[in-house]
């Protein structure tokens, strides 16, 4: 009877009173969860923050109906209990939504908390901005950059944000479905990888599971149910597996504990999908973790000792050994993993680590200060923060690109490589030798001519592996080219190459631009506007591309002024009543004959070539035997290109009516220019002599010019040869390839 009365009384409590009780209860839980030592000021400030939050959010409720302030209180508790953060973070977590949602300003906060006010306000500011940062639209991406600036100043901003997101994900049930999907997408796009990168493994795992619960509810429920059903059998198996191990370890002189837990639902679902195996056939559903409690000095040797005990009992699978004790992962993770064959032939993963390593594995970045200086390992977070700083200082073209670069470069797993001096560098997994060059310095990248990995010359696009020792060979004459874009995988290198090429195109177009300006001046036409008009009209991306094409003769100034005329100081298109079909365009064919180098017998449209005023394009230098075509320029007559010329596609696609069928017409006595790029190892003086000897004396070919560059044992030579035809040319290429120390011979631009 008394019980019933109690319940009735409770029901009669006003909503207000119930809210008040819930808030007090949760606040107490928060205070209990703070493990850090606090002084009087900390305690006072936490109370102050709590009161400020309660007051500021007093009118707000969450979607679930509960008072809004329970959310910041819970976020603060996650910070303290699940991440292990101290009082400042707790205060900031309590205040993380007030500036955004209530009239309280940063200034108010700054004033209220005395000496520490400015710092607290700054973190809260970072948290406020972070709310709008994660999305790939440019303005939000721009915010993301600001957030990272805060991150490098105070990592707590991001850690608190993680706690905020985790609580929102845990309570997502109250949200409408479309919002759930959006939040889940955001979480898996940015929060889960960021948690991984910050070493917050338990957060990462929970994020992934919570996302999957929303995006694939059926599969999630199915796996969860099956895990539950097989629990009994699993527990039995684990204890059978562990028995002999425990026996062996009990004889050692250190304390240890063992945990065995199922893998996350998300990772199990990945296995099902990747290996296309049903749940019933996945054996490594759980991992055994042996955690030893030993002083830092002994932890490495003890881990290996445990490894040896385990593998004395069960046969290990050698390729599944992962030693992150000697070289931790770039996010700080340290552990020794092995997979052994347990009873009934089942594979069991065993993770061996110390208590310290375990704490770092669970709390990552947040635990890292506690152990700063304890481990002899390089400080992986400092390295990571440096690369974040580096990206902030060298932003790409725009914010969206920056965000995607950030994602590809700083979330990925990394490879550790070494400079010749033995300094370690980390690069995202998949990075190439050329990426490494750009990571050292932009100029090293630009000037890179060859790369040695572990003393062997490799292609610049060679993918790096852990432990590689890399040496970059540079030459002042080297310049990036289009092809380099295919040899890099980091955003940094890619954007540097692009901007260098843009600059190069701009330089090349400079003369064309000046010529165009002169023409405009003569006709009294406004330049800027006209340029814009032409860029649009011809479908270029920028004026750099327009002037580059003019410089390359793909579009000529007379051609432009055949289509445009001046009207009131402006350029306007000439309207042609009936546009003739391209085939019918009468192109004036200059038939005057002119002397030119590399004179050959050509057939142009089945007519003898000497009827035409032709010359060989210097962009690709055709040699008899190459497949070729003629392109009729308006000012420089007929130009003969190779069909493999880098300009060919563009010419044929855009100016089909100017293309003339061209063939080689029988033997000729002339010689033709062919440029070869020869790369090889410079083993002392005499390289040039050996090359020239081969070419001049043995192959009996004339050298028109030779440029050689290189250092540190490697060279690259550009040789301009005169050859009668491609047969001779390829013989020369083969002969040169067979020379000792020559690693490659290629024809330029082919
Ligand atoms: Mn929040």
Short mmCIF file of C-alpha atoms in Angstrom, two decimals, residues 289-507:
data_model
loop_
_atom_site.label_atom_id
_atom_site.label_comp_id
_atom_site.label_asym_id
_atom_site.label_seq_id
_atom_site.Cartn_x
_atom_site.Cartn_y
_atom_site.Cartn_z
CA UNK A 289 43.33 -9.34 -25.12
CA UNK A 290 46.14 -10.02 -22.67
CA UNK A 291 47.03 -6.89 -20.74
CA UNK A 292 50.16 -6.95 -18.60
CA UNK A 293 50.83 -4.61 -15.73
CA UNK A 294 54.53 -3.87 -15.84
CA UNK A 295 56.70 -0.75 -15.64
CA UNK A 296 57.28 1.02 -18.99
CA UNK A 297 60.87 -0.16 -19.16
CA UNK A 298 59.86 -3.78 -19.22
CA UNK A 299 56.69 -3.65 -21.27
CA UNK A 300 58.21 -4.46 -24.63
CA UNK A 301 60.12 -7.50 -23.49
CA UNK A 302 57.19 -8.74 -21.43
CA UNK A 303 54.85 -8.45 -24.41
CA UNK A 304 57.19 -10.61 -26.45
CA UNK A 305 57.49 -13.02 -23.54
CA UNK A 306 53.72 -13.41 -23.50
CA UNK A 307 53.77 -13.83 -27.25
CA UNK A 308 56.22 -16.64 -26.92
CA UNK A 309 54.12 -18.36 -24.24
CA UNK A 310 50.98 -18.14 -26.36
CA UNK A 311 52.66 -19.38 -29.52
CA UNK A 312 54.27 -22.25 -27.61
CA UNK A 313 50.75 -23.45 -26.93
CA UNK A 314 49.01 -22.58 -30.19
CA UNK A 315 50.55 -22.46 -33.63
CA UNK A 316 50.65 -18.86 -34.93
CA UNK A 317 49.93 -17.81 -38.52
CA UNK A 318 53.10 -15.91 -39.30
CA UNK A 319 51.65 -13.43 -41.77
CA UNK A 320 49.09 -12.33 -39.20
CA UNK A 321 51.70 -11.08 -36.74
CA UNK A 322 51.44 -7.33 -36.34
CA UNK A 323 54.09 -5.63 -34.30
CA UNK A 324 52.89 -2.20 -33.27
CA UNK A 325 55.00 -2.42 -30.15
CA UNK A 326 58.21 -1.73 -32.02
CA UNK A 327 56.61 0.76 -34.40
CA UNK A 328 53.31 2.15 -33.16
CA UNK A 329 50.63 3.12 -35.64
CA UNK A 330 50.61 6.74 -36.60
CA UNK A 331 47.64 7.35 -34.33
CA UNK A 332 49.64 6.13 -31.35
CA UNK A 333 48.25 2.63 -31.17
CA UNK A 334 50.70 0.18 -29.60
CA UNK A 335 49.96 -3.52 -29.38
CA UNK A 336 51.22 -6.90 -30.45
CA UNK A 337 48.69 -8.84 -32.51
CA UNK A 338 48.86 -12.42 -33.59
CA UNK A 339 46.40 -14.96 -34.85
CA UNK A 340 46.81 -18.53 -33.64
CA UNK A 341 45.09 -21.79 -34.41
CA UNK A 342 43.05 -22.65 -31.34
CA UNK A 343 41.14 -25.80 -30.36
CA UNK A 344 38.99 -27.29 -33.18
CA UNK A 345 41.26 -25.54 -35.69
CA UNK A 346 39.60 -22.19 -35.20
CA UNK A 347 41.51 -18.96 -35.74
CA UNK A 348 41.78 -16.77 -32.68
CA UNK A 349 43.22 -13.29 -32.63
CA UNK A 350 45.33 -12.49 -29.59
CA UNK A 351 46.29 -8.93 -28.70
CA UNK A 352 49.10 -8.42 -26.23
CA UNK A 353 49.80 -5.05 -24.62
CA UNK A 354 50.61 -3.27 -21.38
CA UNK A 355 48.14 -1.28 -19.27
CA UNK A 356 49.66 1.91 -20.61
CA UNK A 357 49.30 0.73 -24.19
CA UNK A 358 45.76 -0.30 -23.47
CA UNK A 359 44.85 3.09 -22.14
CA UNK A 360 46.33 4.71 -25.22
CA UNK A 361 44.50 2.24 -27.41
CA UNK A 362 41.18 3.11 -25.79
CA UNK A 363 41.56 6.82 -25.26
CA UNK A 364 44.24 7.70 -27.77
CA UNK A 365 45.05 11.35 -27.94
CA UNK A 366 43.39 12.02 -24.63
CA UNK A 367 45.69 9.61 -22.80
CA UNK A 368 48.75 10.76 -24.61
CA UNK A 369 49.64 13.64 -22.31
CA UNK A 370 49.59 11.39 -19.32
CA UNK A 371 52.37 9.32 -20.80
CA UNK A 372 54.28 12.02 -22.57
CA UNK A 373 57.94 11.16 -22.40
CA UNK A 374 57.34 7.70 -20.93
CA UNK A 375 57.71 5.80 -24.16
CA UNK A 376 60.76 6.12 -26.33
CA UNK A 377 58.56 6.28 -29.40
CA UNK A 378 58.47 9.44 -31.48
CA UNK A 379 55.47 11.48 -30.49
CA UNK A 380 52.98 10.45 -33.14
CA UNK A 381 50.48 13.12 -32.19
CA UNK A 382 53.03 15.84 -32.44
CA UNK A 383 53.87 14.50 -35.88
CA UNK A 384 50.23 14.45 -36.81
CA UNK A 385 49.54 17.92 -35.48
CA UNK A 386 52.50 19.15 -37.45
CA UNK A 387 51.01 17.78 -40.62
CA UNK A 388 47.70 19.44 -39.78
CA UNK A 389 49.57 22.70 -39.28
CA UNK A 390 51.39 22.16 -42.51
CA UNK A 391 48.10 21.75 -44.39
CA UNK A 392 46.73 24.89 -42.81
CA UNK A 393 49.76 26.83 -43.92
CA UNK A 394 49.62 25.46 -47.45
CA UNK A 395 45.94 25.44 -48.25
CA UNK A 396 44.89 24.13 -51.64
CA UNK A 397 42.85 26.02 -54.20
CA UNK A 398 39.62 26.11 -52.29
CA UNK A 399 38.04 25.00 -49.07
CA UNK A 400 36.19 22.01 -50.47
CA UNK A 401 39.41 20.69 -51.93
CA UNK A 402 41.04 21.34 -48.58
CA UNK A 403 38.44 19.29 -46.77
CA UNK A 404 38.82 16.39 -49.15
CA UNK A 405 42.61 16.62 -48.96
CA UNK A 406 42.33 16.62 -45.23
CA UNK A 407 40.22 13.54 -45.36
CA UNK A 408 42.49 11.65 -47.73
CA UNK A 409 45.71 12.73 -46.13
CA UNK A 410 45.11 12.90 -42.46
CA UNK A 411 42.53 10.24 -41.80
CA UNK A 412 44.17 7.44 -43.64
CA UNK A 413 46.53 4.98 -42.16
CA UNK A 414 50.06 5.94 -42.78
CA UNK A 415 53.35 4.54 -43.90
CA UNK A 416 56.57 5.28 -42.10
CA UNK A 417 59.54 6.00 -44.27
CA UNK A 418 62.98 7.39 -43.67
CA UNK A 419 65.18 10.09 -45.14
CA UNK A 420 68.79 9.19 -45.99
CA UNK A 421 69.77 10.71 -42.63
CA UNK A 422 67.39 8.35 -40.86
CA UNK A 423 64.69 10.89 -39.97
CA UNK A 424 61.28 9.30 -39.95
CA UNK A 425 58.47 10.80 -42.02
CA UNK A 426 54.89 9.67 -42.16
CA UNK A 427 52.80 9.76 -45.31
CA UNK A 428 49.29 8.54 -46.00
CA UNK A 429 49.06 4.95 -47.11
CA UNK A 430 49.30 4.74 -50.89
CA UNK A 431 51.72 7.66 -51.10
CA UNK A 432 54.30 7.39 -53.85
CA UNK A 433 57.99 8.18 -54.06
CA UNK A 434 57.11 11.48 -55.72
CA UNK A 435 54.68 12.30 -52.91
CA UNK A 436 57.59 11.87 -50.55
CA UNK A 437 59.64 14.40 -52.55
CA UNK A 438 56.83 16.94 -52.24
CA UNK A 439 56.45 16.21 -48.55
CA UNK A 440 60.08 17.19 -47.99
CA UNK A 441 59.74 20.51 -49.74
CA UNK A 442 57.82 21.88 -52.69
CA UNK A 443 61.05 22.67 -54.52
CA UNK A 444 62.39 19.20 -53.93
CA UNK A 445 59.22 17.94 -55.58
CA UNK A 446 59.46 20.32 -58.52
CA UNK A 447 63.07 19.50 -59.17
CA UNK A 448 62.87 15.77 -58.59
CA UNK A 449 64.44 13.82 -61.43
CA UNK A 450 64.88 10.42 -59.86
CA UNK A 451 64.19 8.60 -56.65
CA UNK A 452 66.01 5.81 -54.95
CA UNK A 453 64.18 3.58 -52.53
CA UNK A 454 66.49 1.42 -50.47
CA UNK A 455 69.28 2.31 -52.90
CA UNK A 456 67.42 1.28 -56.02
CA UNK A 457 66.12 3.68 -58.58
CA UNK A 458 62.36 3.39 -58.80
CA UNK A 459 59.70 4.98 -60.98
CA UNK A 460 58.47 8.19 -59.43
CA UNK A 461 55.01 6.66 -58.99
CA UNK A 462 56.39 3.78 -56.90
CA UNK A 463 54.20 3.14 -53.85
CA UNK A 464 56.02 3.40 -50.56
CA UNK A 465 56.12 0.77 -47.87
CA UNK A 466 56.86 0.95 -44.18
CA UNK A 467 60.53 1.28 -43.46
CA UNK A 468 61.55 2.43 -46.94
CA UNK A 469 64.60 4.64 -47.03
CA UNK A 470 64.18 7.25 -49.70
CA UNK A 471 66.62 9.47 -51.48
CA UNK A 472 65.51 12.18 -53.88
CA UNK A 473 67.70 13.26 -56.75
CA UNK A 474 67.01 16.73 -58.02
CA UNK A 475 68.01 18.88 -60.92
CA UNK A 476 67.59 22.62 -61.25
CA UNK A 477 66.33 22.10 -64.78
CA UNK A 478 63.50 19.76 -63.87
CA UNK A 479 59.90 20.90 -64.19
CA UNK A 480 56.66 19.10 -63.32
CA UNK A 481 54.55 17.89 -66.21
CA UNK A 482 50.98 16.71 -66.70
CA UNK A 483 52.05 13.09 -66.36
CA UNK A 484 53.20 13.69 -62.80
CA UNK A 485 49.62 13.98 -61.67
CA UNK A 486 49.27 10.25 -62.28
CA UNK A 487 52.26 9.52 -60.09
CA UNK A 488 51.09 11.14 -56.88
CA UNK A 489 48.39 10.29 -54.40
CA UNK A 490 48.55 13.08 -51.84
CA UNK A 491 46.53 16.22 -52.20
CA UNK A 492 49.53 18.31 -51.34
CA UNK A 493 51.65 17.04 -54.22
CA UNK A 494 48.73 17.16 -56.62
CA UNK A 495 47.87 20.76 -55.90
CA UNK A 496 51.54 21.79 -56.11
CA UNK A 497 51.92 20.15 -59.50
CA UNK A 498 48.73 21.73 -60.75
CA UNK A 499 49.72 25.19 -59.66
CA UNK A 500 53.16 24.82 -61.21
CA UNK A 501 51.64 23.76 -64.50
CA UNK A 502 49.21 26.59 -64.42
CA UNK A 503 52.08 28.96 -63.86
CA UNK A 504 53.95 27.36 -66.75
CA UNK A 505 50.96 27.74 -69.05
CA UNK A 506 50.57 31.32 -67.91
CA UNK A 507 54.19 32.03 -68.78
#
